[in-house]
PDB file of N, CA and C in Angstrom:
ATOM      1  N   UNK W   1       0.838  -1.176   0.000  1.00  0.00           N
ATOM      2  CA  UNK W   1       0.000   0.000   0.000  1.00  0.00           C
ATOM      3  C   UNK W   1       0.883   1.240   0.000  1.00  0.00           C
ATOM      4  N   UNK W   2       0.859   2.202  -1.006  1.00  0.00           N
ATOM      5  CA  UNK W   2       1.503   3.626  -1.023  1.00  0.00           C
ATOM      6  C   UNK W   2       1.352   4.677   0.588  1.00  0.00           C
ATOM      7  N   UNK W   3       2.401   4.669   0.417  1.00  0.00           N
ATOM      8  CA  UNK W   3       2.241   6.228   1.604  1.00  0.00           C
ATOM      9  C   UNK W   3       1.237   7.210   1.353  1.00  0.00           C
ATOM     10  N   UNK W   4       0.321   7.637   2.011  1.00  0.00           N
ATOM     11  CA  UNK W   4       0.040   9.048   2.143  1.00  0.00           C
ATOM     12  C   UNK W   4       0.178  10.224   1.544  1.00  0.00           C
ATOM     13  N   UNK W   5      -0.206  11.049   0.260  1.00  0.00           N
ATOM     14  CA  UNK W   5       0.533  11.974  -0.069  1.00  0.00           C
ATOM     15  C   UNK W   5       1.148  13.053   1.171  1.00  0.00           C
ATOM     16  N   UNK W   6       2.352  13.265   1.270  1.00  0.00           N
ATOM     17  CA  UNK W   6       2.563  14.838   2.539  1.00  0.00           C
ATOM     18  C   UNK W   6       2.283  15.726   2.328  1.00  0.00           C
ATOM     19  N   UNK W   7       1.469  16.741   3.319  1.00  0.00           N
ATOM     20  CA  UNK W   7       1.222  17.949   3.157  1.00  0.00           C
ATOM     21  C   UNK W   7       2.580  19.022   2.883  1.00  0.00           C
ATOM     22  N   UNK W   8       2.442  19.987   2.385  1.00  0.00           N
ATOM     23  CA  UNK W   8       3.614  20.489   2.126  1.00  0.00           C
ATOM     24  C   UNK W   8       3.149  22.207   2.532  1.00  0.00           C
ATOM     25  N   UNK W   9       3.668  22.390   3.387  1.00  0.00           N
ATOM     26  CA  UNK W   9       3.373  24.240   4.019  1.00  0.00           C
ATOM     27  C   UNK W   9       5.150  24.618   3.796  1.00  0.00           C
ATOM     28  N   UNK W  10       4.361  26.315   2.948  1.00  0.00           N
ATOM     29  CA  UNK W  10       5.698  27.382   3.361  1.00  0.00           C
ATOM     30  C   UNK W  10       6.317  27.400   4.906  1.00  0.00           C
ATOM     31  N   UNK W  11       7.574  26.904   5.358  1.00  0.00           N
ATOM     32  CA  UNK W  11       7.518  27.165   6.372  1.00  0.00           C
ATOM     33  C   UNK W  11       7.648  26.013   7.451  1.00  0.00           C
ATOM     34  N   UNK W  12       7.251  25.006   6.546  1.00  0.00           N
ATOM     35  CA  UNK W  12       7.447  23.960   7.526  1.00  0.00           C
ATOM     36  C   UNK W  12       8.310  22.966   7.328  1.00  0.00           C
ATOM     37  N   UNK W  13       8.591  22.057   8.444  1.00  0.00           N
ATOM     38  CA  UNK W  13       9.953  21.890   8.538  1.00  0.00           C
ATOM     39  C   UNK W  13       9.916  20.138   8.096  1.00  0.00           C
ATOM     40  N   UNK W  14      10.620  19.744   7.834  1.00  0.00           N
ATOM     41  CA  UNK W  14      10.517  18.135   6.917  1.00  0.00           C
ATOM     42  C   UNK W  14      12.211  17.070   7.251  1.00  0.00           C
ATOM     43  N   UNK W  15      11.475  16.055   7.946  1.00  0.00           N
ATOM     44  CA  UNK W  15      12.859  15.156   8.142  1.00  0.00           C
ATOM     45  C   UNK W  15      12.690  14.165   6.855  1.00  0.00           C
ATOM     46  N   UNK W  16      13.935  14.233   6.343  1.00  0.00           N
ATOM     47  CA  UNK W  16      14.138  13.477   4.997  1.00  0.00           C
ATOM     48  C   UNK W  16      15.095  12.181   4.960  1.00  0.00           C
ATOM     49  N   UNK W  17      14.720  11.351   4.582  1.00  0.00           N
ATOM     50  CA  UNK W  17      16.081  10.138   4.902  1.00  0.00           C
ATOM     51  C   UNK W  17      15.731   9.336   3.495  1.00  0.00           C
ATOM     52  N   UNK W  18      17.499   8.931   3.102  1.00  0.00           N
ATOM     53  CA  UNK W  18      17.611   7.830   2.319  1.00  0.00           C
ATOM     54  C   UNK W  18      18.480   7.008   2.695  1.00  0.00           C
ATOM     55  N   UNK W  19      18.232   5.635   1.814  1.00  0.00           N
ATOM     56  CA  UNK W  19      18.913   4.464   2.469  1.00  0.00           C
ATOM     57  C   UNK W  19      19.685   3.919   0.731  1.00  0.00           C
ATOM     58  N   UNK W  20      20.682   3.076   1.367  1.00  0.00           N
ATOM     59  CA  UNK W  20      21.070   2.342   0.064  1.00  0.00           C
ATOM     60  C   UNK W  20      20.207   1.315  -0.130  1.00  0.00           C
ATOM     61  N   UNK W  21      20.271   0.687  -1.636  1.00  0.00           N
ATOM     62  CA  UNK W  21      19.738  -0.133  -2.023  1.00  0.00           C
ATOM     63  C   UNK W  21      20.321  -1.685  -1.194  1.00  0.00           C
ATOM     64  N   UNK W  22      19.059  -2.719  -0.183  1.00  0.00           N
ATOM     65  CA  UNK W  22      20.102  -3.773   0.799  1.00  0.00           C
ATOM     66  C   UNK W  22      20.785  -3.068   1.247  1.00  0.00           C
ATOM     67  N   UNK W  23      20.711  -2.014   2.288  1.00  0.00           N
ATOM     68  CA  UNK W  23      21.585  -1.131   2.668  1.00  0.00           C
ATOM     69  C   UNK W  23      23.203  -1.183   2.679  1.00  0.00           C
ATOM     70  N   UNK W  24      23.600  -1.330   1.390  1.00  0.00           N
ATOM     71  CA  UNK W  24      24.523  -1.483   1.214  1.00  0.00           C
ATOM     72  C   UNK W  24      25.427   0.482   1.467  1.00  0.00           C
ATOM     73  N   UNK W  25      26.627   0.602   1.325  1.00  0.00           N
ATOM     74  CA  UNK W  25      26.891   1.777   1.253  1.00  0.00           C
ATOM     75  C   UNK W  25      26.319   3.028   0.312  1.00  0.00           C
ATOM     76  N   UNK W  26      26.434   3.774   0.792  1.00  0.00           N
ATOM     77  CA  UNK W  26      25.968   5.086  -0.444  1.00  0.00           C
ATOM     78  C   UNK W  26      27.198   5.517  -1.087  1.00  0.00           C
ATOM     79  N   UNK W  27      28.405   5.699  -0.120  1.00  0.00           N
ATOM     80  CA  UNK W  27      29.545   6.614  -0.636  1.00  0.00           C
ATOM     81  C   UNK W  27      31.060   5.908  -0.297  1.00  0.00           C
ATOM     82  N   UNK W  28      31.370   5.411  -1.374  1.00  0.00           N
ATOM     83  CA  UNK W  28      32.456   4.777  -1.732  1.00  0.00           C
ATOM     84  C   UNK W  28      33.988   5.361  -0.783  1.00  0.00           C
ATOM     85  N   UNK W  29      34.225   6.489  -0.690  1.00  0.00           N
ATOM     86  CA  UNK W  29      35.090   7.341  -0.209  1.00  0.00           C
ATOM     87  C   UNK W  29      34.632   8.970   0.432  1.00  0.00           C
ATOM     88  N   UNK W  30      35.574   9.319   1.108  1.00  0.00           N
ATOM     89  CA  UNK W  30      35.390  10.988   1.266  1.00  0.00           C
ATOM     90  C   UNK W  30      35.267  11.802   0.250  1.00  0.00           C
ATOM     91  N   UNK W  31      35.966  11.459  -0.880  1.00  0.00           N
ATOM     92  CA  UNK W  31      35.551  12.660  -2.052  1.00  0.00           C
ATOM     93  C   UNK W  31      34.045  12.250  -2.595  1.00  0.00           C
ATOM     94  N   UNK W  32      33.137  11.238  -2.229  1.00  0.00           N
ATOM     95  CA  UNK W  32      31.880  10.419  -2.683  1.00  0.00           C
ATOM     96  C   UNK W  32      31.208  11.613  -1.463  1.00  0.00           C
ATOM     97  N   UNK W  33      31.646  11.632  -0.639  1.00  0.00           N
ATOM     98  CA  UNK W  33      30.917  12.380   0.623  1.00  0.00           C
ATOM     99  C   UNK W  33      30.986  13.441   0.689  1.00  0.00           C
ATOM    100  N   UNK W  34      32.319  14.214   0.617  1.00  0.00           N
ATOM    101  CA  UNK W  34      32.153  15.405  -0.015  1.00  0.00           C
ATOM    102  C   UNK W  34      31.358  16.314  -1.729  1.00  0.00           C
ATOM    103  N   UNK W  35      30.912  15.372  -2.444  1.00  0.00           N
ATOM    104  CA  UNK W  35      30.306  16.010  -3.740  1.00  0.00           C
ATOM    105  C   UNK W  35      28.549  15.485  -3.077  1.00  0.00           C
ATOM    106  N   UNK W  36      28.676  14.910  -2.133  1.00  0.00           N
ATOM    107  CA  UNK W  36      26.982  14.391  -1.895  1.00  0.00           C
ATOM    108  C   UNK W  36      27.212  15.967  -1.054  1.00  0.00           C
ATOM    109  N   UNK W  37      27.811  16.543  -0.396  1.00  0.00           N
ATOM    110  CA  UNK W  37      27.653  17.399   0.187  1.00  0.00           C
ATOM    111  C   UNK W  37      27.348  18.530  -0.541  1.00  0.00           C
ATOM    112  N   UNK W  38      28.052  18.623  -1.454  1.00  0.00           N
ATOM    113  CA  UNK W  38      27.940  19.948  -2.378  1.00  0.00           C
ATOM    114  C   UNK W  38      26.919  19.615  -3.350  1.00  0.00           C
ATOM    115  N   UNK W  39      26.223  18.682  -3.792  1.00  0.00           N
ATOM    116  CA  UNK W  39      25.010  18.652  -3.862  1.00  0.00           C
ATOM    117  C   UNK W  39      23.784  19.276  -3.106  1.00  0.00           C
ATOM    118  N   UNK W  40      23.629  18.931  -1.952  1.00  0.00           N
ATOM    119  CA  UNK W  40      22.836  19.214  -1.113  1.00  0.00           C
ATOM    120  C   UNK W  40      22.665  21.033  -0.929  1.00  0.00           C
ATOM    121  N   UNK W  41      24.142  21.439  -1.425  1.00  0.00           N
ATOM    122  CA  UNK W  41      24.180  22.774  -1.062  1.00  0.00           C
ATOM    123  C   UNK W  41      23.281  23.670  -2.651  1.00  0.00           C
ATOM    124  N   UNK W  42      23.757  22.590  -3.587  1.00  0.00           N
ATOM    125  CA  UNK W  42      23.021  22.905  -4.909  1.00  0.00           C
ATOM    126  C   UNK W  42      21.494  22.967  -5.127  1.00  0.00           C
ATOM    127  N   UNK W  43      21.160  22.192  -4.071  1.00  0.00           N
ATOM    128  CA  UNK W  43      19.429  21.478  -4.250  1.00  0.00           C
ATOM    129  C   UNK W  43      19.114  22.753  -3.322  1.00  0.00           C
ATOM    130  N   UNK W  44      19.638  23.112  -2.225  1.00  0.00           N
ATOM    131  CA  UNK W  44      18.990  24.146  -1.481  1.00  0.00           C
ATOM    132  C   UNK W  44      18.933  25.307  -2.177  1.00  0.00           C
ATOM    133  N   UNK W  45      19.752  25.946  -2.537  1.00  0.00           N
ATOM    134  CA  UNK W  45      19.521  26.708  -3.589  1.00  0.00           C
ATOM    135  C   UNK W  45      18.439  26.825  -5.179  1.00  0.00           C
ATOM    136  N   UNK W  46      18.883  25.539  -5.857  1.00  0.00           N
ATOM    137  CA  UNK W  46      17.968  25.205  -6.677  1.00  0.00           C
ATOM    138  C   UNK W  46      16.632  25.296  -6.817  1.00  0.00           C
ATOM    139  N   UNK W  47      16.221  24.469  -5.405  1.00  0.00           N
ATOM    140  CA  UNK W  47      14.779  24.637  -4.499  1.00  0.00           C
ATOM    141  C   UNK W  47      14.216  25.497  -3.282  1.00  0.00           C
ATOM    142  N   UNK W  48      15.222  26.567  -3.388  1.00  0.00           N
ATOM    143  CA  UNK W  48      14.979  27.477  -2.195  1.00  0.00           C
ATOM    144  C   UNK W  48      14.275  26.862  -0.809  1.00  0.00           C
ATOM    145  N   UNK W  49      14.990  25.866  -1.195  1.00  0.00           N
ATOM    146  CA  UNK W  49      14.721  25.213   0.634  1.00  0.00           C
ATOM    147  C   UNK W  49      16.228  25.728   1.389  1.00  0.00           C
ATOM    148  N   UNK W  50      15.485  25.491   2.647  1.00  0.00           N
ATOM    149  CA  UNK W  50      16.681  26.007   3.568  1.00  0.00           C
ATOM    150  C   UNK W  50      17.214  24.370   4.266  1.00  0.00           C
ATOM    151  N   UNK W  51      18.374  24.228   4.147  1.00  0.00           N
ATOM    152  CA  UNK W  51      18.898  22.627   5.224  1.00  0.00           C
ATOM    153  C   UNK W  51      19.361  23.144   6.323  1.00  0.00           C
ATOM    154  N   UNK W  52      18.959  23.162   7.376  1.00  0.00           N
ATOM    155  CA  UNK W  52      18.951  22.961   8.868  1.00  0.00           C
ATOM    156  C   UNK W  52      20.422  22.583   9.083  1.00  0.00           C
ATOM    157  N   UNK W  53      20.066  20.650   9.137  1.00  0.00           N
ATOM    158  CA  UNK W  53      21.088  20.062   9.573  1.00  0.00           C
ATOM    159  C   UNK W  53      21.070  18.127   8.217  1.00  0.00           C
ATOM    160  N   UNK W  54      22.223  18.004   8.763  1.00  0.00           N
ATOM    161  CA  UNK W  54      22.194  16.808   8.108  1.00  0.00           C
ATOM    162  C   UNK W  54      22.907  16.182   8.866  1.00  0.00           C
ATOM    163  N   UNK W  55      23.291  14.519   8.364  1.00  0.00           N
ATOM    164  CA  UNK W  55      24.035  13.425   8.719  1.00  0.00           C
ATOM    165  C   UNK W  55      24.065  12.541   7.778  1.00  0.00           C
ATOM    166  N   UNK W  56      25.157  12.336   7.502  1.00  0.00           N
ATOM    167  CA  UNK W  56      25.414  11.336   6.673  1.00  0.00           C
ATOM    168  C   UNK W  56      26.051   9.865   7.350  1.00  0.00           C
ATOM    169  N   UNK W  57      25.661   8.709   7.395  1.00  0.00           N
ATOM    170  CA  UNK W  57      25.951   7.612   7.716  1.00  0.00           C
ATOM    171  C   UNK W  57      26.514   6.847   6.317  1.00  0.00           C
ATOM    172  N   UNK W  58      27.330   5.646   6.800  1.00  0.00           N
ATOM    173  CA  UNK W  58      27.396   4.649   5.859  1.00  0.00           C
ATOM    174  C   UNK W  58      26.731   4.166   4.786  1.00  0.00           C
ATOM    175  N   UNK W  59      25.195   3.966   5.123  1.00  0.00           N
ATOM    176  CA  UNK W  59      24.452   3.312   4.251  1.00  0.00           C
ATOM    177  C   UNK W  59      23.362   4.217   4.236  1.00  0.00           C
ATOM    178  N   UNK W  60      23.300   5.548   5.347  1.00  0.00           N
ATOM    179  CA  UNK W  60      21.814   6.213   4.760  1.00  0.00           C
ATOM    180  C   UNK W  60      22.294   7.434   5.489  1.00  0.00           C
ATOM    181  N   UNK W  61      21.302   8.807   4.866  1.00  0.00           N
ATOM    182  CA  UNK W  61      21.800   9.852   5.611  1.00  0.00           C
ATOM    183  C   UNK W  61      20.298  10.365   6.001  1.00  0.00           C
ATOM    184  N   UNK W  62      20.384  11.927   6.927  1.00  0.00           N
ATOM    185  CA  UNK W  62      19.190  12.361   7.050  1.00  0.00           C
ATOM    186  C   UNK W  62      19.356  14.054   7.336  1.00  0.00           C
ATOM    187  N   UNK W  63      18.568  14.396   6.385  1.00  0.00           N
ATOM    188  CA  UNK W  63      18.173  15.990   5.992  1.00  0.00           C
ATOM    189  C   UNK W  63      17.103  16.525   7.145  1.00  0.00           C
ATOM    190  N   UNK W  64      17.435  17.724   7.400  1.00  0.00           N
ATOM    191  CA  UNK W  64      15.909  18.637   7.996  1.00  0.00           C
ATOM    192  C   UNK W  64      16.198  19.718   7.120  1.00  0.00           C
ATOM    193  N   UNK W  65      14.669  19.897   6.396  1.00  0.00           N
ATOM    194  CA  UNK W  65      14.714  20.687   5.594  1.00  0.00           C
ATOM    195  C   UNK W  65      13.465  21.850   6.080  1.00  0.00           C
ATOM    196  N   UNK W  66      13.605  22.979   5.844  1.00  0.00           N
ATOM    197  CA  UNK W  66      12.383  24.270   6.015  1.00  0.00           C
ATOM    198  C   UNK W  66      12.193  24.596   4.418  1.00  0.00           C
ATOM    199  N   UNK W  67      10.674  24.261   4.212  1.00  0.00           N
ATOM    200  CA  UNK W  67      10.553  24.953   2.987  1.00  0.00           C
ATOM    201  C   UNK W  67      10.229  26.591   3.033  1.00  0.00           C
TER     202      UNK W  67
END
């Protein structure tokens, strides 16, 4: 059964997480971790969302985002 569509408000604040596929790793090395980083800095901009905070783990990371 599908999720729920989410409500989405100016303003409000959203915990985001991905996982690897079999949670295997996401990021091969530090330079894999550093360009996922500078991504993130691209998407906020891109999408005029604001990122809070993040964490990146081994096999999954997690965003707070304010739209």
């Amino acid at each position: 059964m599908a999720r729920p569509l989410r409500i989405e408000r100016v303003g409000g604040w959203y915990h985001v997480t991905g996982r690897g596929n079999e949670r295997r790793p996401l990021y091969r090395d530090d330079r894999d971790r550093r360009h996922f980083i500078a991504l993130l800095a691209e998407m906020a901009g891109r999408f005029r969302v604001r990122l809070h905070a993040f964490v990146l783990m081994d096999n999954h990371y997690h965003l707070l985002v304010e739209l």
